[in-house]
Amino acid sequence: MFIDTGSDVSWVQCKPCSRCHSQADSLFDPSSSSTYSPFTCSSAACAQLRRDGQGNGCSGSQCQYIVNYGDGSRTIGTYSSDTLSLGSNAVSNFQFGCSQSESGLLLNDQTAGLIGLGGGAQSLATQTAGSFGKAFSYCLPPTPGSFGFLTLGAATSGFVKTRMLRSTHVPAYYGVLLQAIRVGGRQLNIPTSVFSAGSIMDSGTIITCLPRTAYSVLSSAFRAGMKQYPPAQPRGIFDTCFDFSGQSTINVPSVALVFSGGAVVDLASDGIILDSCLAFAANRDDSSLGIIGNVQQRTFEMLYDVGGGAVGFKAGAC
């Protein structure tokens, strides 16, 4: 399952599925579960779904959902409930989407669906808060072949923490305030006002997107620290790229993100260079919401202490 802190509805591919990506395991068959139940259109759960902008009408009397993601992809299906098994724990009446159609989702055959970990009513974190508490954490591994973890009811000590910002307009988002960036231990000359739009933590977005002014300063400073490597042509959204041909080892300047409250997060090398390029991108302008993406979160245990109002980072956790 893919985990996404930027959305709420969890979903799995279900039989029958008219437009699904291939997966190694069998599709979930609702008819084989004695505890599966689709929500009716008149149910409170369906009403909440509509209020949150994710209702998609009815199919007969069954509630339909739609989730549109920021990259233009989406999933459509029947909003349902079933018993969710988490190790030795069982969560009764867990609400999720039974996906019958999807488009644009970049999921591989090892992925059967998505776990929504946002702050809204439908997310796994919210639905299980009564059982496990209002905190969860995860660690995203540096490579596809290695292992990470997800912990519900996570311990909240031992982390570098910054204040969590929430919005009533978009309850799914966990916001943070980035205030500065350091390269090679030196703080870059970026006015704090450049970061005033704020940022969200989004494990479902690959690359961290910075205000355009901040990215420009970061790119220049990083190039200066990489003068020993020839520049290379841009690759997709990456414009700060290098030619590492013939290099057995690569020395990369450290990059640290500084959040409100003095939280300094020194990124792992996997969160700095991707495909021979600086693994950051620029927003359209400085007024757009920033995103702290999953590449920069890799190897950290990421804590979302919803009850305590904090986001935490613990290096080298996976």
Short mmCIF file of C-alpha atoms in Angstrom, two decimals, residues 24-313:
data_model
loop_
_atom_site.label_atom_id
_atom_site.label_comp_id
_atom_site.label_asym_id
_atom_site.label_seq_id
_atom_site.Cartn_x
_atom_site.Cartn_y
_atom_site.Cartn_z
CA ALA A 24 0.88 -8.97 -7.94
CA ASP A 25 -1.79 -9.93 -5.40
CA SER A 26 -5.40 -10.69 -6.22
CA LEU A 27 -7.87 -7.84 -6.26
CA PHE A 28 -10.00 -7.50 -3.15
CA ASP A 29 -13.28 -9.35 -3.70
CA PRO A 30 -16.05 -7.77 -1.59
CA SER A 31 -18.25 -10.83 -2.06
CA SER A 32 -15.71 -12.96 -0.17
CA SER A 33 -15.91 -10.82 2.99
CA SER A 34 -18.77 -11.41 5.43
CA THR A 35 -18.10 -8.04 7.12
CA TYR A 36 -17.95 -5.90 3.96
CA SER A 37 -20.74 -3.35 3.57
CA PRO A 38 -21.14 -0.53 1.04
CA PHE A 39 -22.49 2.72 2.46
CA THR A 40 -25.90 3.84 1.28
CA CYS A 41 -26.39 7.28 -0.18
CA SER A 42 -28.46 8.28 2.86
CA SER A 43 -25.77 7.26 5.38
CA ALA A 44 -23.95 9.74 7.62
CA ALA A 45 -20.61 8.57 6.19
CA CYS A 46 -21.74 9.39 2.66
CA ALA A 47 -23.00 12.80 3.79
CA GLN A 48 -19.61 13.54 5.36
CA LEU A 49 -17.89 12.44 2.17
CA ARG A 50 -20.00 14.87 0.16
CA ARG A 51 -19.26 17.71 2.59
CA ASP A 52 -15.56 17.04 2.14
CA GLY A 53 -15.88 17.26 -1.64
CA GLN A 54 -15.23 13.59 -2.32
CA GLY A 55 -18.73 12.34 -2.98
CA ASN A 56 -19.49 11.13 -6.50
CA GLY A 57 -23.23 10.54 -6.50
CA CYS A 58 -24.87 7.14 -6.25
CA SER A 59 -24.86 3.83 -8.04
CA GLY A 60 -28.27 2.47 -7.24
CA SER A 61 -28.42 3.08 -3.50
CA GLN A 62 -24.65 2.77 -2.99
CA CYS A 63 -22.49 5.77 -2.10
CA GLN A 64 -19.79 6.55 -4.66
CA TYR A 65 -16.53 8.37 -3.96
CA ILE A 66 -13.98 10.20 -6.08
CA VAL A 67 -10.52 11.35 -5.03
CA ASN A 68 -8.70 13.78 -7.31
CA TYR A 69 -4.98 14.16 -6.59
CA GLY A 70 -2.79 17.19 -7.22
CA ASP A 71 -1.02 15.61 -10.20
CA GLY A 72 -4.30 15.11 -12.06
CA SER A 73 -4.71 11.42 -11.21
CA ARG A 74 -7.85 10.06 -9.56
CA THR A 75 -9.69 7.02 -8.23
CA ILE A 76 -13.43 6.27 -8.37
CA GLY A 77 -15.49 3.57 -6.72
CA THR A 78 -17.87 2.55 -3.93
CA TYR A 79 -17.45 3.99 -0.45
CA SER A 80 -17.58 1.05 1.94
CA SER A 81 -16.69 -0.38 5.33
CA ASP A 82 -15.09 -3.61 6.50
CA THR A 83 -12.99 -4.96 9.35
CA LEU A 84 -9.37 -3.86 9.03
CA SER A 85 -6.74 -6.15 10.54
CA LEU A 86 -3.58 -4.45 11.80
CA GLY A 87 -1.40 -7.19 13.21
CA SER A 88 -3.31 -8.59 16.17
CA ASN A 89 -5.65 -5.58 16.25
CA ALA A 90 -8.97 -5.42 14.41
CA VAL A 91 -10.65 -2.14 13.49
CA SER A 92 -14.37 -2.67 12.96
CA ASN A 93 -16.34 -0.66 10.42
CA PHE A 94 -13.24 0.86 8.84
CA GLN A 95 -14.28 3.25 6.05
CA PHE A 96 -12.47 2.97 2.72
CA GLY A 97 -12.93 3.21 -1.00
CA CYS A 98 -13.49 0.09 -3.09
CA SER A 99 -11.84 1.33 -6.29
CA GLN A 100 -13.33 0.28 -9.62
CA SER A 101 -11.51 2.79 -11.81
CA GLU A 102 -8.36 4.87 -11.65
CA SER A 103 -6.37 7.07 -14.00
CA GLY A 104 -2.93 8.62 -13.95
CA LEU A 105 -1.76 6.94 -10.75
CA LEU A 106 1.90 5.93 -10.86
CA LEU A 107 1.54 2.76 -8.78
CA ASN A 108 3.50 -0.42 -9.46
CA ASP A 109 2.35 -4.03 -9.29
CA GLN A 110 3.45 -4.29 -5.64
CA THR A 111 0.82 -1.71 -4.68
CA ALA A 112 -2.83 -2.64 -4.15
CA GLY A 113 -4.02 0.82 -3.21
CA LEU A 114 -3.42 3.78 -0.93
CA ILE A 115 -3.58 4.52 2.81
CA GLY A 116 -4.89 8.03 3.46
CA LEU A 117 -3.12 9.50 6.50
CA GLY A 118 -4.36 13.08 6.23
CA GLY A 119 -6.09 14.96 9.02
CA GLY A 120 -9.67 14.64 7.75
CA ALA A 121 -12.51 12.45 8.98
CA GLN A 122 -11.95 9.57 6.54
CA SER A 123 -8.23 8.99 7.11
CA LEU A 124 -6.77 5.91 8.76
CA ALA A 125 -5.13 8.13 11.37
CA THR A 126 -8.43 9.77 12.34
CA GLN A 127 -10.48 6.58 12.28
CA THR A 128 -8.04 4.75 14.56
CA ALA A 129 -7.19 7.65 16.91
CA GLY A 130 -9.63 6.35 19.53
CA SER A 131 -7.80 3.02 19.67
CA PHE A 132 -4.17 4.03 19.12
CA GLY A 133 -4.01 7.70 20.07
CA LYS A 134 -3.56 10.89 18.09
CA ALA A 135 -0.03 10.26 16.86
CA PHE A 136 1.49 8.16 14.10
CA SER A 137 4.86 7.83 12.45
CA TYR A 138 6.42 6.20 9.41
CA CYS A 139 9.80 5.73 7.78
CA LEU A 140 10.23 5.71 4.01
CA PRO A 141 13.21 3.55 2.97
CA PRO A 142 15.92 4.93 0.67
CA THR A 143 15.53 2.22 -1.99
CA PRO A 144 12.60 0.14 -3.31
CA GLY A 145 14.19 -3.09 -2.08
CA SER A 146 14.54 -1.97 1.54
CA PHE A 147 11.91 -1.80 4.27
CA GLY A 148 10.20 1.04 6.09
CA PHE A 149 7.40 1.07 8.64
CA LEU A 150 4.16 2.69 9.75
CA THR A 151 3.31 3.00 13.45
CA LEU A 152 -0.09 4.03 14.78
CA GLY A 153 0.03 5.35 18.34
CA ALA A 154 3.69 6.31 17.96
CA ALA A 155 5.91 7.43 20.83
CA THR A 156 6.54 11.17 20.62
CA SER A 157 9.95 11.58 22.31
CA GLY A 158 13.39 11.71 20.72
CA PHE A 159 12.40 13.79 17.68
CA VAL A 160 13.47 17.16 16.32
CA LYS A 161 10.09 18.89 16.37
CA THR A 162 8.36 21.84 14.80
CA ARG A 163 4.85 23.18 15.24
CA MET A 164 2.08 21.55 13.21
CA LEU A 165 -0.19 24.02 11.42
CA ARG A 166 -3.75 23.01 10.56
CA SER A 167 -6.38 24.57 8.30
CA THR A 168 -10.14 24.25 8.68
CA HIS A 169 -10.43 24.82 4.91
CA VAL A 170 -8.24 21.80 4.04
CA PRO A 171 -8.30 19.52 7.11
CA ALA A 172 -6.28 16.82 5.33
CA TYR A 173 -3.12 18.93 5.32
CA TYR A 174 -0.43 18.94 8.00
CA GLY A 175 1.30 22.30 7.68
CA VAL A 176 4.77 23.40 8.78
CA LEU A 177 6.65 26.69 8.54
CA LEU A 178 9.99 26.43 6.77
CA GLN A 179 12.11 29.43 7.75
CA ALA A 180 15.59 28.90 6.30
CA ILE A 181 17.86 26.59 4.28
CA ARG A 182 21.50 25.75 4.90
CA VAL A 183 24.03 24.45 2.37
CA GLY A 184 27.41 23.21 3.56
CA GLY A 185 26.55 24.41 7.06
CA ARG A 186 25.98 28.01 5.92
CA GLN A 187 22.55 29.60 6.12
CA LEU A 188 21.46 31.00 2.77
CA ASN A 189 20.48 34.63 2.37
CA ILE A 190 16.75 34.11 1.89
CA PRO A 191 14.32 36.57 3.55
CA THR A 192 12.00 34.73 5.95
CA SER A 193 9.06 36.45 4.24
CA VAL A 194 9.71 34.26 1.18
CA PHE A 195 8.42 31.28 3.18
CA SER A 196 5.31 33.02 4.54
CA ALA A 197 2.86 30.93 2.45
CA GLY A 198 3.86 27.88 4.53
CA SER A 199 4.39 24.29 3.47
CA ILE A 200 2.66 20.94 3.90
CA MET A 201 4.13 17.54 4.68
CA ASP A 202 3.09 15.26 1.82
CA SER A 203 4.37 11.69 1.57
CA GLY A 204 2.32 11.33 -1.61
CA THR A 205 4.37 13.94 -3.50
CA ILE A 206 7.82 12.90 -4.65
CA ILE A 207 9.80 16.14 -4.76
CA THR A 208 9.95 19.06 -2.33
CA CYS A 209 8.65 22.23 -3.98
CA LEU A 210 10.07 25.51 -2.66
CA PRO A 211 9.11 29.15 -3.19
CA ARG A 212 10.73 30.24 -6.46
CA THR A 213 13.03 32.77 -4.77
CA ALA A 214 14.21 30.20 -2.20
CA TYR A 215 14.84 27.58 -4.86
CA SER A 216 16.88 30.00 -6.98
CA VAL A 217 19.19 30.81 -4.05
CA LEU A 218 19.47 27.11 -3.11
CA SER A 219 20.30 26.11 -6.68
CA SER A 220 23.05 28.74 -6.98
CA ALA A 221 24.62 27.78 -3.65
CA PHE A 222 24.48 24.08 -4.48
CA ARG A 223 26.09 24.60 -7.89
CA ALA A 224 28.89 26.52 -6.17
CA GLY A 225 29.48 23.55 -3.88
CA MET A 226 29.55 21.13 -6.82
CA LYS A 227 32.07 22.91 -9.06
CA GLN A 228 34.19 19.77 -9.33
CA TYR A 229 31.44 18.10 -11.41
CA PRO A 230 30.51 19.25 -14.93
CA PRO A 231 26.93 20.53 -15.31
CA ALA A 232 24.47 18.34 -17.21
CA GLN A 233 21.31 19.03 -19.17
CA PRO A 234 18.08 19.46 -17.16
CA ARG A 235 16.00 16.32 -16.59
CA GLY A 236 12.26 16.86 -16.44
CA ILE A 237 11.47 19.23 -13.58
CA PHE A 238 15.12 19.18 -12.42
CA ASP A 239 17.31 22.01 -13.70
CA THR A 240 20.36 21.67 -11.43
CA CYS A 241 22.01 18.52 -12.78
CA PHE A 242 25.54 17.16 -12.95
CA ASP A 243 27.66 14.74 -14.97
CA PHE A 244 29.02 12.07 -12.63
CA SER A 245 30.51 9.92 -15.41
CA GLY A 246 33.59 8.05 -14.26
CA GLN A 247 33.09 9.03 -10.62
CA SER A 248 33.44 6.21 -8.09
CA THR A 249 32.44 8.47 -5.18
CA ILE A 250 30.43 11.67 -5.12
CA ASN A 251 30.87 14.37 -2.49
CA VAL A 252 27.69 16.36 -1.99
CA PRO A 253 27.36 19.50 0.17
CA SER A 254 25.09 19.06 3.18
CA VAL A 255 21.60 20.55 2.94
CA ALA A 256 19.51 21.33 6.01
CA LEU A 257 15.95 22.61 6.31
CA VAL A 258 15.26 24.92 9.25
CA PHE A 259 11.69 24.99 10.54
CA SER A 260 9.92 27.18 13.08
CA GLY A 261 11.05 26.72 16.66
CA GLY A 262 14.64 26.20 15.56
CA ALA A 263 14.13 22.65 14.26
CA VAL A 264 17.13 21.88 12.04
CA VAL A 265 16.76 18.84 9.78
CA ASP A 266 19.96 17.67 8.06
CA LEU A 267 18.84 15.74 4.99
CA ALA A 268 20.22 12.33 4.11
CA SER A 269 22.20 12.21 0.85
CA ASP A 270 19.26 10.32 -0.71
CA GLY A 271 17.17 13.44 -0.10
CA ILE A 272 19.62 15.79 -1.80
CA ILE A 273 20.54 14.15 -5.12
CA LEU A 274 18.14 12.21 -7.34
CA ASP A 275 18.96 11.06 -10.88
CA SER A 276 22.18 13.12 -10.75
CA CYS A 277 20.20 16.30 -10.03
CA LEU A 278 19.41 18.47 -7.03
CA ALA A 279 16.21 16.86 -5.74
CA PHE A 280 14.17 20.04 -5.33
CA ALA A 281 11.87 22.01 -7.61
CA ALA A 282 10.52 25.56 -7.73
CA ASN A 283 6.92 26.63 -7.30
CA ARG A 284 5.40 29.04 -9.80
CA ASP A 285 5.95 31.91 -7.37
CA ASP A 286 6.57 32.69 -3.71
CA SER A 287 2.87 32.82 -2.82
CA SER A 288 2.19 29.15 -3.62
CA LEU A 289 2.02 26.57 -0.85
CA GLY A 290 5.29 24.70 -0.45
CA ILE A 291 5.49 20.90 -0.26
CA ILE A 292 7.94 18.77 1.72
CA GLY A 293 7.94 15.65 -0.45
CA ASN A 294 8.82 12.03 0.16
CA VAL A 295 12.35 12.09 -1.28
CA GLN A 296 13.42 14.52 1.44
CA GLN A 297 11.63 12.41 4.08
CA ARG A 298 13.47 9.19 3.23
CA THR A 299 15.28 7.40 6.10
CA PHE A 300 13.67 9.70 8.70
CA GLU A 301 11.06 8.50 11.14
CA MET A 302 8.40 11.11 10.48
CA LEU A 303 6.18 11.85 13.47
CA TYR A 304 2.72 13.40 13.18
CA ASP A 305 1.72 14.21 16.75
CA VAL A 306 -1.77 15.46 16.00
CA GLY A 307 -2.75 15.61 19.67
CA GLY A 308 0.39 17.53 20.60
CA GLY A 309 0.37 19.76 17.51
CA ALA A 310 3.86 18.85 16.29
CA VAL A 311 5.69 17.31 13.34
CA GLY A 312 8.90 15.47 14.22
CA PHE A 313 11.99 14.15 12.44
#
